[in-house]
């Protein structure tokens, strides 16, 4: 399973990597550190598109929100499920990302156990099914 | 009003013409009357003249007779002298009579017979004189002759009387006609005079009354003018008048004052005025003037003025064309000195800008707080959880305890930040009021709190709540905070009983409700059987970071009730608290109906 993480924070990337190592599911994790790098990676020819993209909102050069808009405007990238992965969970951010087509909103947990649990839950979701039944009440993932 | 004046002018003119006409009429009647009187007098004089002449004639006849008689008696020729002269005089007298009666046809036959008789009488006298020379011889004949003479004399007298009578009759007829005429004329003349006098009196009263009105209007005009003058000074404005026919301006005194010069110290022309206008604005003012004069368009205008003393002022002008019927009488312009207003608005703009700036700063602070401040804390939490998990076996018991304490502090820090953010968001969110069913909002709140409710085994008593115009998510937050508090501060070991009440109250019935914009309120109370509090803290508990319990007993930020207060204030409502330690607490919110 191909997983792509876009996050500029080294520590978070470390937690993310460790969490996936602990999870029993076989995954292939790829990490990019900012929005520009993310877009360059996704638009490169011949790469395998990820099954799911974890997108931090607060990144240098190009913000997560800008990336979201760009991805959703591209025909071949439009269908990648996007999980917003952010420290804050302000109403405005949640509303904005929902309207712009993100699939789920995850507030970075402060507990490693919770992180593992969350990631496990996300990667096991059948996105095909989830997207069709999309509604705002379930947008913010509560653990 | 205008029509009234026009009709009044016509009325006065009409009165004048009528009076004039009546006066001419009276004059002509009087003239006629006087003429007729003169005529009558002349006629009388004429009659008397005839009468006198007739008497004269008769006396001459008598003189002739006397002379003749004297001669017959004395045969003295001296007596023949008066006789002869009498004959001539009688002829003269008759000629006068003939002349006097020349126009009276009916007198002519009478005169003819008089002449006949006169001639006959003189014939007889002549015969008598001839006979008297030989009186003894012709005694009988003379006697006869004399007797006949006396008869002719009688006839003469009768004839004279007849002429006289005719004359008198003529006179009397005229007199009657004249009297008939003169009987009515004075009455008519008098009535007309009275009428004329009435008309004059009426006109006088009318004119006098109009004059009073005029004087009063004039006085009011003076008062109005003065009021405007003062209003102009106090209100810092001035007026201009422009006559479309003469193309002349009139400036009010205050215009000059506003320019910093003596009233009426320069000729009121656009050229003179423009000298005071700021050079950059002159074109605009000139263009506006052109429009006013050529297209009859008066547009509002703002421009700057440099006063005589060099001070810069901001003027704003407006105009209006005043017309009577189709005709434009004048253009009135009002110019206001808006310098203070202008400066105020600039200041206000600056302040607004500063305010916007600080709002932006606050927003960025919020973003920093919500994201950047949270991040290190979250990482500390995560690292501690990693250590607890990975190094559980190598850590000493006290080390584990310290980590536990660090974790508690960090968690508390995060709660504080979250609550502060919530509070600031309650303050600044865009307020969208929509009708919302409060029952639904309460249910949502209970749903959110379901975990705690189940854990504490709480029991609720819920009435039917109204539909109100509110910011829905805030009211839901309000319910959550109030019920959350009731659950949190419940007595240990006893299942909390939370009763919610709702009733309508009138503003005047409740002293804390100031009837600002609303008369009726809904009073919604959340009453519990929890720990309660001392009533003296009832005010304090709504203040930011105010807490009645120790962190250890009841962890919290002390922001919850401050948020409640904020929310209720956002809805123009009020919130109060009542508490009895050990019994419970009641929170009352008042929302306008």
mmCIF file with all atom_site columns, N, CA and C in Angstrom, chain B residues 474-508:
data_model
loop_
_atom_site.group_PDB
_atom_site.id
_atom_site.type_symbol
_atom_site.label_atom_id
_atom_site.label_alt_id
_atom_site.label_comp_id
_atom_site.label_asym_id
_atom_site.label_entity_id
_atom_site.label_seq_id
_atom_site.pdbx_PDB_ins_code
_atom_site.Cartn_x
_atom_site.Cartn_y
_atom_site.Cartn_z
_atom_site.occupancy
_atom_site.B_iso_or_equiv
_atom_site.pdbx_formal_charge
_atom_site.auth_seq_id
_atom_site.auth_comp_id
_atom_site.auth_asym_id
_atom_site.auth_atom_id
_atom_site.pdbx_PDB_model_num
ATOM 1   N N  . UNK B 1 474 ? -23.381 28.814 18.932 1.00 0.00 ? 474 UNK B N  1
ATOM 2   C CA . UNK B 1 474 ? -23.024 29.430 20.202 1.00 0.00 ? 474 UNK B CA 1
ATOM 3   C C  . UNK B 1 474 ? -23.982 28.997 21.313 1.00 0.00 ? 474 UNK B C  1
ATOM 4   N N  . UNK B 1 475 ? -25.280 28.931 20.969 1.00 0.00 ? 475 UNK B N  1
ATOM 5   C CA . UNK B 1 475 ? -26.255 28.509 21.982 1.00 0.00 ? 475 UNK B CA 1
ATOM 6   C C  . UNK B 1 475 ? -26.002 27.059 22.378 1.00 0.00 ? 475 UNK B C  1
ATOM 7   N N  . UNK B 1 476 ? -25.613 26.263 21.389 1.00 0.00 ? 476 UNK B N  1
ATOM 8   C CA . UNK B 1 476 ? -25.287 24.868 21.690 1.00 0.00 ? 476 UNK B CA 1
ATOM 9   C C  . UNK B 1 476 ? -24.095 24.807 22.640 1.00 0.00 ? 476 UNK B C  1
ATOM 10  N N  . UNK B 1 477 ? -23.092 25.641 22.372 1.00 0.00 ? 477 UNK B N  1
ATOM 11  C CA . UNK B 1 477 ? -21.907 25.731 23.227 1.00 0.00 ? 477 UNK B CA 1
ATOM 12  C C  . UNK B 1 477 ? -22.313 26.152 24.647 1.00 0.00 ? 477 UNK B C  1
ATOM 13  N N  . UNK B 1 478 ? -23.267 27.106 24.699 1.00 0.00 ? 478 UNK B N  1
ATOM 14  C CA . UNK B 1 478 ? -23.754 27.609 25.980 1.00 0.00 ? 478 UNK B CA 1
ATOM 15  C C  . UNK B 1 478 ? -24.369 26.475 26.801 1.00 0.00 ? 478 UNK B C  1
ATOM 16  N N  . UNK B 1 479 ? -25.232 25.693 26.163 1.00 0.00 ? 479 UNK B N  1
ATOM 17  C CA . UNK B 1 479 ? -25.849 24.554 26.851 1.00 0.00 ? 479 UNK B CA 1
ATOM 18  C C  . UNK B 1 479 ? -24.779 23.564 27.310 1.00 0.00 ? 479 UNK B C  1
ATOM 19  N N  . UNK B 1 480 ? -23.818 23.322 26.416 1.00 0.00 ? 480 UNK B N  1
ATOM 20  C CA . UNK B 1 480 ? -22.761 22.367 26.736 1.00 0.00 ? 480 UNK B CA 1
ATOM 21  C C  . UNK B 1 480 ? -21.977 22.805 27.961 1.00 0.00 ? 480 UNK B C  1
ATOM 22  N N  . UNK B 1 481 ? -21.610 24.076 27.996 1.00 0.00 ? 481 UNK B N  1
ATOM 23  C CA . UNK B 1 481 ? -20.809 24.574 29.113 1.00 0.00 ? 481 UNK B CA 1
ATOM 24  C C  . UNK B 1 481 ? -21.592 24.513 30.420 1.00 0.00 ? 481 UNK B C  1
ATOM 25  N N  . UNK B 1 482 ? -22.870 24.930 30.380 1.00 0.00 ? 482 UNK B N  1
ATOM 26  C CA . UNK B 1 482 ? -23.664 24.971 31.616 1.00 0.00 ? 482 UNK B CA 1
ATOM 27  C C  . UNK B 1 482 ? -23.904 23.562 32.155 1.00 0.00 ? 482 UNK B C  1
ATOM 28  N N  . UNK B 1 483 ? -24.338 22.663 31.246 1.00 0.00 ? 483 UNK B N  1
ATOM 29  C CA . UNK B 1 483 ? -24.626 21.289 31.691 1.00 0.00 ? 483 UNK B CA 1
ATOM 30  C C  . UNK B 1 483 ? -23.326 20.574 32.071 1.00 0.00 ? 483 UNK B C  1
ATOM 31  N N  . UNK B 1 484 ? -22.265 20.880 31.278 1.00 0.00 ? 484 UNK B N  1
ATOM 32  C CA . UNK B 1 484 ? -20.942 20.319 31.585 1.00 0.00 ? 484 UNK B CA 1
ATOM 33  C C  . UNK B 1 484 ? -20.512 20.687 32.998 1.00 0.00 ? 484 UNK B C  1
ATOM 34  N N  . UNK B 1 485 ? -20.730 21.941 33.388 1.00 0.00 ? 485 UNK B N  1
ATOM 35  C CA . UNK B 1 485 ? -20.394 22.395 34.739 1.00 0.00 ? 485 UNK B CA 1
ATOM 36  C C  . UNK B 1 485 ? -21.199 21.635 35.782 1.00 0.00 ? 485 UNK B C  1
ATOM 37  N N  . UNK B 1 486 ? -22.499 21.479 35.506 1.00 0.00 ? 486 UNK B N  1
ATOM 38  C CA . UNK B 1 486 ? -23.362 20.774 36.460 1.00 0.00 ? 486 UNK B CA 1
ATOM 39  C C  . UNK B 1 486 ? -22.872 19.340 36.672 1.00 0.00 ? 486 UNK B C  1
ATOM 40  N N  . UNK B 1 487 ? -22.421 18.732 35.551 1.00 0.00 ? 487 UNK B N  1
ATOM 41  C CA . UNK B 1 487 ? -21.924 17.351 35.659 1.00 0.00 ? 487 UNK B CA 1
ATOM 42  C C  . UNK B 1 487 ? -20.613 17.309 36.427 1.00 0.00 ? 487 UNK B C  1
ATOM 43  N N  . UNK B 1 488 ? -19.764 18.293 36.115 1.00 0.00 ? 488 UNK B N  1
ATOM 44  C CA . UNK B 1 488 ? -18.422 18.327 36.687 1.00 0.00 ? 488 UNK B CA 1
ATOM 45  C C  . UNK B 1 488 ? -18.478 18.558 38.199 1.00 0.00 ? 488 UNK B C  1
ATOM 46  N N  . UNK B 1 489 ? -19.310 19.543 38.605 1.00 0.00 ? 489 UNK B N  1
ATOM 47  C CA . UNK B 1 489 ? -19.361 19.886 40.022 1.00 0.00 ? 489 UNK B CA 1
ATOM 48  C C  . UNK B 1 489 ? -20.512 19.167 40.736 1.00 0.00 ? 489 UNK B C  1
ATOM 49  N N  . UNK B 1 490 ? -20.725 17.909 40.372 1.00 0.00 ? 490 UNK B N  1
ATOM 50  C CA . UNK B 1 490 ? -21.775 17.139 41.044 1.00 0.00 ? 490 UNK B CA 1
ATOM 51  C C  . UNK B 1 490 ? -21.208 16.532 42.333 1.00 0.00 ? 490 UNK B C  1
ATOM 52  N N  . UNK B 1 491 ? -22.127 16.166 43.221 1.00 0.00 ? 491 UNK B N  1
ATOM 53  C CA . UNK B 1 491 ? -21.668 15.568 44.489 1.00 0.00 ? 491 UNK B CA 1
ATOM 54  C C  . UNK B 1 491 ? -21.199 14.146 44.220 1.00 0.00 ? 491 UNK B C  1
ATOM 55  N N  . UNK B 1 492 ? -20.036 13.778 44.753 1.00 0.00 ? 492 UNK B N  1
ATOM 56  C CA . UNK B 1 492 ? -19.538 12.427 44.482 1.00 0.00 ? 492 UNK B CA 1
ATOM 57  C C  . UNK B 1 492 ? -20.476 11.370 45.065 1.00 0.00 ? 492 UNK B C  1
ATOM 58  N N  . UNK B 1 493 ? -20.717 10.340 44.300 1.00 0.00 ? 493 UNK B N  1
ATOM 59  C CA . UNK B 1 493 ? -21.533 9.234  44.788 1.00 0.00 ? 493 UNK B CA 1
ATOM 60  C C  . UNK B 1 493 ? -23.022 9.417  44.608 1.00 0.00 ? 493 UNK B C  1
ATOM 61  N N  . UNK B 1 494 ? -23.460 10.583 44.218 1.00 0.00 ? 494 UNK B N  1
ATOM 62  C CA . UNK B 1 494 ? -24.900 10.815 44.018 1.00 0.00 ? 494 UNK B CA 1
ATOM 63  C C  . UNK B 1 494 ? -25.115 11.124 42.550 1.00 0.00 ? 494 UNK B C  1
ATOM 64  N N  . UNK B 1 495 ? -26.098 10.466 41.942 1.00 0.00 ? 495 UNK B N  1
ATOM 65  C CA . UNK B 1 495 ? -26.313 10.744 40.516 1.00 0.00 ? 495 UNK B CA 1
ATOM 66  C C  . UNK B 1 495 ? -26.910 12.152 40.360 1.00 0.00 ? 495 UNK B C  1
ATOM 67  N N  . UNK B 1 496 ? -26.288 12.953 39.491 1.00 0.00 ? 496 UNK B N  1
ATOM 68  C CA . UNK B 1 496 ? -26.738 14.357 39.363 1.00 0.00 ? 496 UNK B CA 1
ATOM 69  C C  . UNK B 1 496 ? -28.150 14.444 38.778 1.00 0.00 ? 496 UNK B C  1
ATOM 70  N N  . UNK B 1 497 ? -28.970 15.341 39.362 1.00 0.00 ? 497 UNK B N  1
ATOM 71  C CA . UNK B 1 497 ? -30.291 15.638 38.800 1.00 0.00 ? 497 UNK B CA 1
ATOM 72  C C  . UNK B 1 497 ? -30.222 17.049 38.234 1.00 0.00 ? 497 UNK B C  1
ATOM 73  N N  . UNK B 1 498 ? -30.426 17.147 36.962 1.00 0.00 ? 498 UNK B N  1
ATOM 74  C CA . UNK B 1 498 ? -30.319 18.465 36.308 1.00 0.00 ? 498 UNK B CA 1
ATOM 75  C C  . UNK B 1 498 ? -31.677 18.823 35.713 1.00 0.00 ? 498 UNK B C  1
ATOM 76  N N  . UNK B 1 499 ? -32.237 19.937 36.210 1.00 0.00 ? 499 UNK B N  1
ATOM 77  C CA . UNK B 1 499 ? -33.556 20.362 35.739 1.00 0.00 ? 499 UNK B CA 1
ATOM 78  C C  . UNK B 1 499 ? -33.404 21.626 34.892 1.00 0.00 ? 499 UNK B C  1
ATOM 79  N N  . UNK B 1 500 ? -34.035 21.586 33.757 1.00 0.00 ? 500 UNK B N  1
ATOM 80  C CA . UNK B 1 500 ? -34.010 22.784 32.905 1.00 0.00 ? 500 UNK B CA 1
ATOM 81  C C  . UNK B 1 500 ? -35.408 23.387 32.892 1.00 0.00 ? 500 UNK B C  1
ATOM 82  N N  . UNK B 1 501 ? -35.486 24.691 33.094 1.00 0.00 ? 501 UNK B N  1
ATOM 83  C CA . UNK B 1 501 ? -36.787 25.371 33.109 1.00 0.00 ? 501 UNK B CA 1
ATOM 84  C C  . UNK B 1 501 ? -36.799 26.456 32.048 1.00 0.00 ? 501 UNK B C  1
ATOM 85  N N  . UNK B 1 502 ? -37.995 26.748 31.604 1.00 0.00 ? 502 UNK B N  1
ATOM 86  C CA . UNK B 1 502 ? -38.103 27.823 30.604 1.00 0.00 ? 502 UNK B CA 1
ATOM 87  C C  . UNK B 1 502 ? -39.414 28.560 30.799 1.00 0.00 ? 502 UNK B C  1
ATOM 88  N N  . UNK B 1 503 ? -39.339 29.882 30.947 1.00 0.00 ? 503 UNK B N  1
ATOM 89  C CA . UNK B 1 503 ? -40.584 30.665 31.017 1.00 0.00 ? 503 UNK B CA 1
ATOM 90  C C  . UNK B 1 503 ? -40.367 32.068 30.441 1.00 0.00 ? 503 UNK B C  1
ATOM 91  N N  . UNK B 1 504 ? -41.506 32.682 30.089 1.00 0.00 ? 504 UNK B N  1
ATOM 92  C CA . UNK B 1 504 ? -41.443 34.039 29.531 1.00 0.00 ? 504 UNK B CA 1
ATOM 93  C C  . UNK B 1 504 ? -41.457 35.057 30.655 1.00 0.00 ? 504 UNK B C  1
ATOM 94  N N  . UNK B 1 505 ? -40.608 36.080 30.569 1.00 0.00 ? 505 UNK B N  1
ATOM 95  C CA . UNK B 1 505 ? -40.646 37.161 31.565 1.00 0.00 ? 505 UNK B CA 1
ATOM 96  C C  . UNK B 1 505 ? -40.653 38.509 30.852 1.00 0.00 ? 505 UNK B C  1
ATOM 97  N N  . UNK B 1 506 ? -41.285 39.482 31.527 1.00 0.00 ? 506 UNK B N  1
ATOM 98  C CA . UNK B 1 506 ? -41.297 40.835 30.965 1.00 0.00 ? 506 UNK B CA 1
ATOM 99  C C  . UNK B 1 506 ? -40.131 41.620 31.567 1.00 0.00 ? 506 UNK B C  1
ATOM 100 N N  . UNK B 1 507 ? -39.558 42.477 30.767 1.00 0.00 ? 507 UNK B N  1
ATOM 101 C CA . UNK B 1 507 ? -38.364 43.206 31.192 1.00 0.00 ? 507 UNK B CA 1
ATOM 102 C C  . UNK B 1 507 ? -38.615 44.027 32.452 1.00 0.00 ? 507 UNK B C  1
ATOM 103 N N  . UNK B 1 508 ? -39.814 44.680 32.513 1.00 0.00 ? 508 UNK B N  1
ATOM 104 C CA . UNK B 1 508 ? -40.057 45.566 33.652 1.00 0.00 ? 508 UNK B CA 1
ATOM 105 C C  . UNK B 1 508 ? -40.267 44.812 34.967 1.00 0.00 ? 508 UNK B C  1
#
